[in-house]
PDB file of C-alpha atoms in Angstrom:
ATOM      1  CA  ALA Z   1     -16.642  14.580   4.837  1.00  0.00           C
ATOM      2  CA  LEU Z   2     -13.025  15.618   5.010  1.00  0.00           C
ATOM      3  CA  GLU Z   3     -12.214  19.161   3.923  1.00  0.00           C
ATOM      4  CA  PRO Z   4      -8.803  19.418   2.238  1.00  0.00           C
ATOM      5  CA  THR Z   5      -6.324  22.040   3.342  1.00  0.00           C
ATOM      6  CA  ILE Z   6      -3.539  23.154   0.991  1.00  0.00           C
ATOM      7  CA  GLN Z   7      -0.227  24.387   2.350  1.00  0.00           C
ATOM      8  CA  GLY Z   8       2.919  25.449   0.499  1.00  0.00           C
ATOM      9  CA  PRO Z   9       6.471  24.626   1.606  1.00  0.00           C
ATOM     10  CA  SER Z  10       7.354  25.492   5.194  1.00  0.00           C
ATOM     11  CA  GLU Z  11      10.458  27.531   6.073  1.00  0.00           C
ATOM     12  CA  GLU Z  12      11.932  24.895   8.382  1.00  0.00           C
ATOM     13  CA  SER Z  13      11.892  22.113   5.788  1.00  0.00           C
ATOM     14  CA  LYS Z  14      15.193  21.620   3.931  1.00  0.00           C
ATOM     15  CA  ARG Z  15      13.505  19.701   1.123  1.00  0.00           C
ATOM     16  CA  ALA Z  16      10.003  21.065   1.204  1.00  0.00           C
ATOM     17  CA  ALA Z  17       7.198  19.418  -0.700  1.00  0.00           C
ATOM     18  CA  ASP Z  18       5.911  21.199  -3.784  1.00  0.00           C
ATOM     19  CA  LEU Z  19       2.342  20.693  -2.580  1.00  0.00           C
ATOM     20  CA  THR Z  20       0.996  19.384   0.733  1.00  0.00           C
ATOM     21  CA  LEU Z  21      -2.623  18.401   1.339  1.00  0.00           C
ATOM     22  CA  TYR Z  22      -4.068  17.759   4.810  1.00  0.00           C
ATOM     23  CA  ASN Z  23      -7.183  15.667   5.584  1.00  0.00           C
ATOM     24  CA  ALA Z  24      -7.599  15.014   1.885  1.00  0.00           C
ATOM     25  CA  THR Z  25      -8.646  12.371  -0.598  1.00  0.00           C
ATOM     26  CA  TYR Z  26      -6.533  12.118  -3.759  1.00  0.00           C
ATOM     27  CA  THR Z  27      -6.853   9.796  -6.754  1.00  0.00           C
ATOM     28  CA  PHE Z  28      -3.758   8.404  -8.485  1.00  0.00           C
ATOM     29  CA  GLY Z  29      -3.669   6.540 -11.790  1.00  0.00           C
ATOM     30  CA  THR Z  30      -2.236   3.018 -11.893  1.00  0.00           C
ATOM     31  CA  THR Z  31      -0.536   0.865 -14.513  1.00  0.00           C
ATOM     32  CA  ASN Z  32      -3.588  -1.425 -14.776  1.00  0.00           C
ATOM     33  CA  GLY Z  33      -5.787   1.487 -15.832  1.00  0.00           C
ATOM     34  CA  GLY Z  34      -7.940   1.752 -12.716  1.00  0.00           C
ATOM     35  CA  PRO Z  35      -7.671   4.522 -10.119  1.00  0.00           C
ATOM     36  CA  LEU Z  36      -6.151   4.347  -6.634  1.00  0.00           C
ATOM     37  CA  THR Z  37      -7.992   6.553  -4.141  1.00  0.00           C
ATOM     38  CA  VAL Z  38      -6.044   7.590  -1.036  1.00  0.00           C
ATOM     39  CA  THR Z  39      -7.541   9.339   1.997  1.00  0.00           C
ATOM     40  CA  ALA Z  40      -4.808  10.680   4.259  1.00  0.00           C
ATOM     41  CA  LEU Z  41      -4.026  12.950   7.146  1.00  0.00           C
ATOM     42  CA  ARG Z  42      -1.202  14.335   4.974  1.00  0.00           C
ATOM     43  CA  LEU Z  43      -0.117  13.975   1.322  1.00  0.00           C
ATOM     44  CA  ALA Z  44       3.141  15.691   0.322  1.00  0.00           C
ATOM     45  CA  PHE Z  45       3.979  15.798  -3.383  1.00  0.00           C
ATOM     46  CA  ARG Z  46       7.624  16.177  -4.412  1.00  0.00           C
ATOM     47  CA  ASP Z  47       7.802  16.922  -8.138  1.00  0.00           C
ATOM     48  CA  GLU Z  48      11.575  16.615  -8.555  1.00  0.00           C
ATOM     49  CA  GLU Z  49      11.648  13.111  -7.025  1.00  0.00           C
ATOM     50  CA  GLU Z  50       8.262  12.286  -8.602  1.00  0.00           C
ATOM     51  CA  ILE Z  51       6.910  10.870  -5.343  1.00  0.00           C
ATOM     52  CA  ALA Z  52       4.052  11.409  -2.951  1.00  0.00           C
ATOM     53  CA  GLU Z  53       4.692  10.931   0.774  1.00  0.00           C
ATOM     54  CA  ILE Z  54       1.576   9.905   2.663  1.00  0.00           C
ATOM     55  CA  THR Z  55       0.846   9.907   6.400  1.00  0.00           C
ATOM     56  CA  ASP Z  56      -1.910   8.058   8.299  1.00  0.00           C
ATOM     57  CA  PHE Z  57      -3.882   6.831   5.313  1.00  0.00           C
ATOM     58  CA  THR Z  58      -6.324   4.362   3.839  1.00  0.00           C
ATOM     59  CA  PHE Z  59      -6.593   3.419   0.181  1.00  0.00           C
ATOM     60  CA  ILE Z  60      -8.830   1.620  -2.306  1.00  0.00           C
ATOM     61  CA  ALA Z  61      -7.668   0.395  -5.730  1.00  0.00           C
ATOM     62  CA  TYR Z  62     -10.176  -0.093  -8.533  1.00  0.00           C
ATOM     63  CA  ASP Z  63      -9.945  -2.084 -11.758  1.00  0.00           C
ATOM     64  CA  GLU Z  64     -10.703  -0.619 -15.199  1.00  0.00           C
ATOM     65  CA  GLU Z  65     -14.438  -1.302 -14.731  1.00  0.00           C
ATOM     66  CA  GLY Z  66     -14.487   0.644 -11.468  1.00  0.00           C
ATOM     67  CA  THR Z  67     -14.780  -2.365  -9.154  1.00  0.00           C
ATOM     68  CA  ALA Z  68     -12.757  -2.186  -5.919  1.00  0.00           C
ATOM     69  CA  TYR Z  69     -10.250  -5.030  -5.689  1.00  0.00           C
ATOM     70  CA  LEU Z  70      -7.636  -3.913  -3.129  1.00  0.00           C
ATOM     71  CA  GLU Z  71      -7.904  -1.843   0.031  1.00  0.00           C
ATOM     72  CA  GLY Z  72      -5.686  -1.135   2.982  1.00  0.00           C
ATOM     73  CA  SER Z  73      -4.072   1.266   5.411  1.00  0.00           C
ATOM     74  CA  ALA Z  74      -0.701   2.262   6.862  1.00  0.00           C
ATOM     75  CA  ASP Z  75       0.907   4.854   9.097  1.00  0.00           C
ATOM     76  CA  GLU Z  76       3.102   6.183   6.303  1.00  0.00           C
ATOM     77  CA  GLY Z  77       4.018   5.482   2.727  1.00  0.00           C
ATOM     78  CA  THR Z  78       5.641   6.670  -0.468  1.00  0.00           C
ATOM     79  CA  ILE Z  79       4.161   6.326  -3.959  1.00  0.00           C
ATOM     80  CA  ASP Z  80       6.268   6.749  -7.101  1.00  0.00           C
ATOM     81  CA  SER Z  81       4.150   8.916  -9.402  1.00  0.00           C
ATOM     82  CA  ARG Z  82       5.700   7.375 -12.558  1.00  0.00           C
ATOM     83  CA  SER Z  83       5.477   3.650 -11.802  1.00  0.00           C
ATOM     84  CA  TYR Z  84       2.863   3.742  -8.990  1.00  0.00           C
ATOM     85  CA  ASN Z  85       5.121   1.445  -6.974  1.00  0.00           C
ATOM     86  CA  ALA Z  86       4.734   2.054  -3.257  1.00  0.00           C
ATOM     87  CA  THR Z  87       6.402   1.422   0.093  1.00  0.00           C
ATOM     88  CA  LEU Z  88       4.108   1.236   3.135  1.00  0.00           C
ATOM     89  CA  LYS Z  89       5.301   1.349   6.750  1.00  0.00           C
ATOM     90  CA  GLY Z  90       3.744   1.052  10.200  1.00  0.00           C
ATOM     91  CA  ASN Z  91       0.648  -1.035  10.950  1.00  0.00           C
ATOM     92  CA  VAL Z  92       0.270  -2.019   7.304  1.00  0.00           C
ATOM     93  CA  GLU Z  93      -2.929  -3.882   6.438  1.00  0.00           C
ATOM     94  CA  ILE Z  94      -3.828  -4.892   2.884  1.00  0.00           C
ATOM     95  CA  TYR Z  95      -6.909  -6.786   1.772  1.00  0.00           C
ATOM     96  CA  HIS Z  96      -7.237  -8.185  -1.749  1.00  0.00           C
ATOM     97  CA  LEU Z  97     -11.009  -8.404  -2.134  1.00  0.00           C
ATOM     98  CA  ASP Z  98     -11.081 -10.742  -5.184  1.00  0.00           C
ATOM     99  CA  GLU Z  99      -8.734 -13.317  -3.675  1.00  0.00           C
ATOM    100  CA  ASP Z 100      -9.788 -12.907  -0.002  1.00  0.00           C
ATOM    101  CA  ILE Z 101      -6.162 -12.447   1.054  1.00  0.00           C
ATOM    102  CA  ARG Z 102      -5.294 -10.237   4.027  1.00  0.00           C
ATOM    103  CA  VAL Z 103      -1.694  -9.168   4.681  1.00  0.00           C
ATOM    104  CA  PHE Z 104      -0.452  -7.599   7.930  1.00  0.00           C
ATOM    105  CA  SER Z 105       3.084  -6.270   8.378  1.00  0.00           C
ATOM    106  CA  GLU Z 106       5.154  -3.341   9.585  1.00  0.00           C
ATOM    107  CA  GLU Z 107       6.600  -2.794   6.094  1.00  0.00           C
ATOM    108  CA  LEU Z 108       5.511  -3.832   2.609  1.00  0.00           C
ATOM    109  CA  SER Z 109       6.470  -2.792  -0.916  1.00  0.00           C
ATOM    110  CA  TRP Z 110       4.092  -2.895  -3.891  1.00  0.00           C
ATOM    111  CA  ASP Z 111       5.207  -3.401  -7.512  1.00  0.00           C
ATOM    112  CA  ASP Z 112       2.232  -2.083  -9.453  1.00  0.00           C
ATOM    113  CA  GLU Z 113       3.145  -3.426 -12.904  1.00  0.00           C
ATOM    114  CA  GLU Z 114       3.925  -6.940 -11.634  1.00  0.00           C
ATOM    115  CA  GLN Z 115       1.144  -6.858  -8.988  1.00  0.00           C
ATOM    116  CA  ILE Z 116       3.577  -8.217  -6.374  1.00  0.00           C
ATOM    117  CA  LEU Z 117       3.666  -7.349  -2.674  1.00  0.00           C
ATOM    118  CA  THR Z 118       6.892  -7.991  -0.712  1.00  0.00           C
ATOM    119  CA  SER Z 119       8.318  -7.428   2.754  1.00  0.00           C
ATOM    120  CA  PRO Z 120      11.977  -7.105   3.752  1.00  0.00           C
ATOM    121  CA  ALA Z 121      13.649 -10.457   4.476  1.00  0.00           C
ATOM    122  CA  SER Z 122      13.731  -9.846   8.238  1.00  0.00           C
ATOM    123  CA  GLU Z 123      10.202  -8.404   8.487  1.00  0.00           C
ATOM    124  CA  ARG Z 124       7.580 -10.652  10.099  1.00  0.00           C
ATOM    125  CA  SER Z 125       4.251 -10.655   8.250  1.00  0.00           C
ATOM    126  CA  THR Z 126       0.967 -12.509   8.617  1.00  0.00           C
ATOM    127  CA  ILE Z 127      -1.200 -13.658   5.711  1.00  0.00           C
ATOM    128  CA  ILE Z 128      -4.810 -14.819   6.102  1.00  0.00           C
ATOM    129  CA  VAL Z 129      -6.304 -16.630   3.084  1.00  0.00           C
ATOM    130  CA  ASP Z 130     -10.058 -17.279   2.821  1.00  0.00           C
ATOM    131  CA  GLY Z 131     -10.366 -16.683   6.575  1.00  0.00           C
ATOM    132  CA  ASP Z 132      -9.172 -20.185   7.444  1.00  0.00           C
ATOM    133  CA  ILE Z 133      -5.473 -20.327   6.523  1.00  0.00           C
ATOM    134  CA  THR Z 134      -3.118 -18.174   8.592  1.00  0.00           C
ATOM    135  CA  LEU Z 135       0.602 -18.051   7.845  1.00  0.00           C
ATOM    136  CA  THR Z 136       3.210 -16.001   9.685  1.00  0.00           C
ATOM    137  CA  GLY Z 137       6.749 -15.684   8.458  1.00  0.00           C
ATOM    138  CA  GLU Z 138       9.597 -13.470   7.385  1.00  0.00           C
ATOM    139  CA  GLY Z 139      10.308 -12.154   3.902  1.00  0.00           C
ATOM    140  CA  VAL Z 140       6.884 -12.588   2.338  1.00  0.00           C
ATOM    141  CA  THR Z 141       6.138 -12.309  -1.381  1.00  0.00           C
ATOM    142  CA  VAL Z 142       2.541 -12.277  -2.595  1.00  0.00           C
ATOM    143  CA  ASP Z 143       2.044 -12.470  -6.374  1.00  0.00           C
ATOM    144  CA  PHE Z 144      -1.542 -11.444  -7.121  1.00  0.00           C
ATOM    145  CA  VAL Z 145      -1.258 -12.534 -10.784  1.00  0.00           C
ATOM    146  CA  THR Z 146      -0.168 -16.139 -10.136  1.00  0.00           C
ATOM    147  CA  ARG Z 147      -1.733 -16.197  -6.624  1.00  0.00           C
ATOM    148  CA  ASP Z 148       1.537 -17.510  -5.160  1.00  0.00           C
ATOM    149  CA  VAL Z 149       2.438 -16.707  -1.545  1.00  0.00           C
ATOM    150  CA  THR Z 150       6.004 -17.466  -0.445  1.00  0.00           C
ATOM    151  CA  PHE Z 151       8.026 -16.766   2.697  1.00  0.00           C
ATOM    152  CA  ASP Z 152      11.796 -16.793   3.185  1.00  0.00           C
ATOM    153  CA  ARG Z 153      11.092 -18.395   6.571  1.00  0.00           C
ATOM    154  CA  ILE Z 154       7.797 -19.687   7.995  1.00  0.00           C
ATOM    155  CA  VAL Z 155       7.298 -19.014  11.704  1.00  0.00           C
ATOM    156  CA  GLU Z 156       3.806 -20.451  12.107  1.00  0.00           C
ATOM    157  CA  GLY Z 157       1.020 -21.863   9.954  1.00  0.00           C
ATOM    158  CA  VAL Z 158      -2.583 -22.700  10.909  1.00  0.00           C
ATOM    159  CA  VAL Z 159      -5.297 -24.243   8.753  1.00  0.00           C
ATOM    160  CA  GLN Z 160      -8.855 -24.346  10.121  1.00  0.00           C
ATOM    161  CA  ARG Z 161     -11.409 -26.103   7.918  1.00  0.00           C
TER     162      ARG Z 161
END
């Protein structure tokens, strides 16, 4: 089990975090009522900006009944502590367990209230649906409410049935 370490602001940081946790697991609330559990090498909380900066992390999101429905990982990310919107960067992998949708990208943004995942227009992303449909393109939008997946530009698509 990971043992958390707490460290205050460092002298060399111009905009030091109010609280930094190392090798820690932290649980955020979400707009849908279920918790989001993040295990990270580093979590830095900045109260004035109302954000948490996360490094080398995995996460699991749960619904109101406590059932896991979304999990993933990234090299770094930022979570808005008011809206729970997030930006994930570097080796981003997200897996929606209920819909069997996997998303791989170098950068993705999450709108928690709308339950929409997007990438920048020029960012190449790969989506795997049900293990047999693979789509790669730029500028992806995944709406987990309507189950719509759209790309600004498709680069490749494979269906294996």
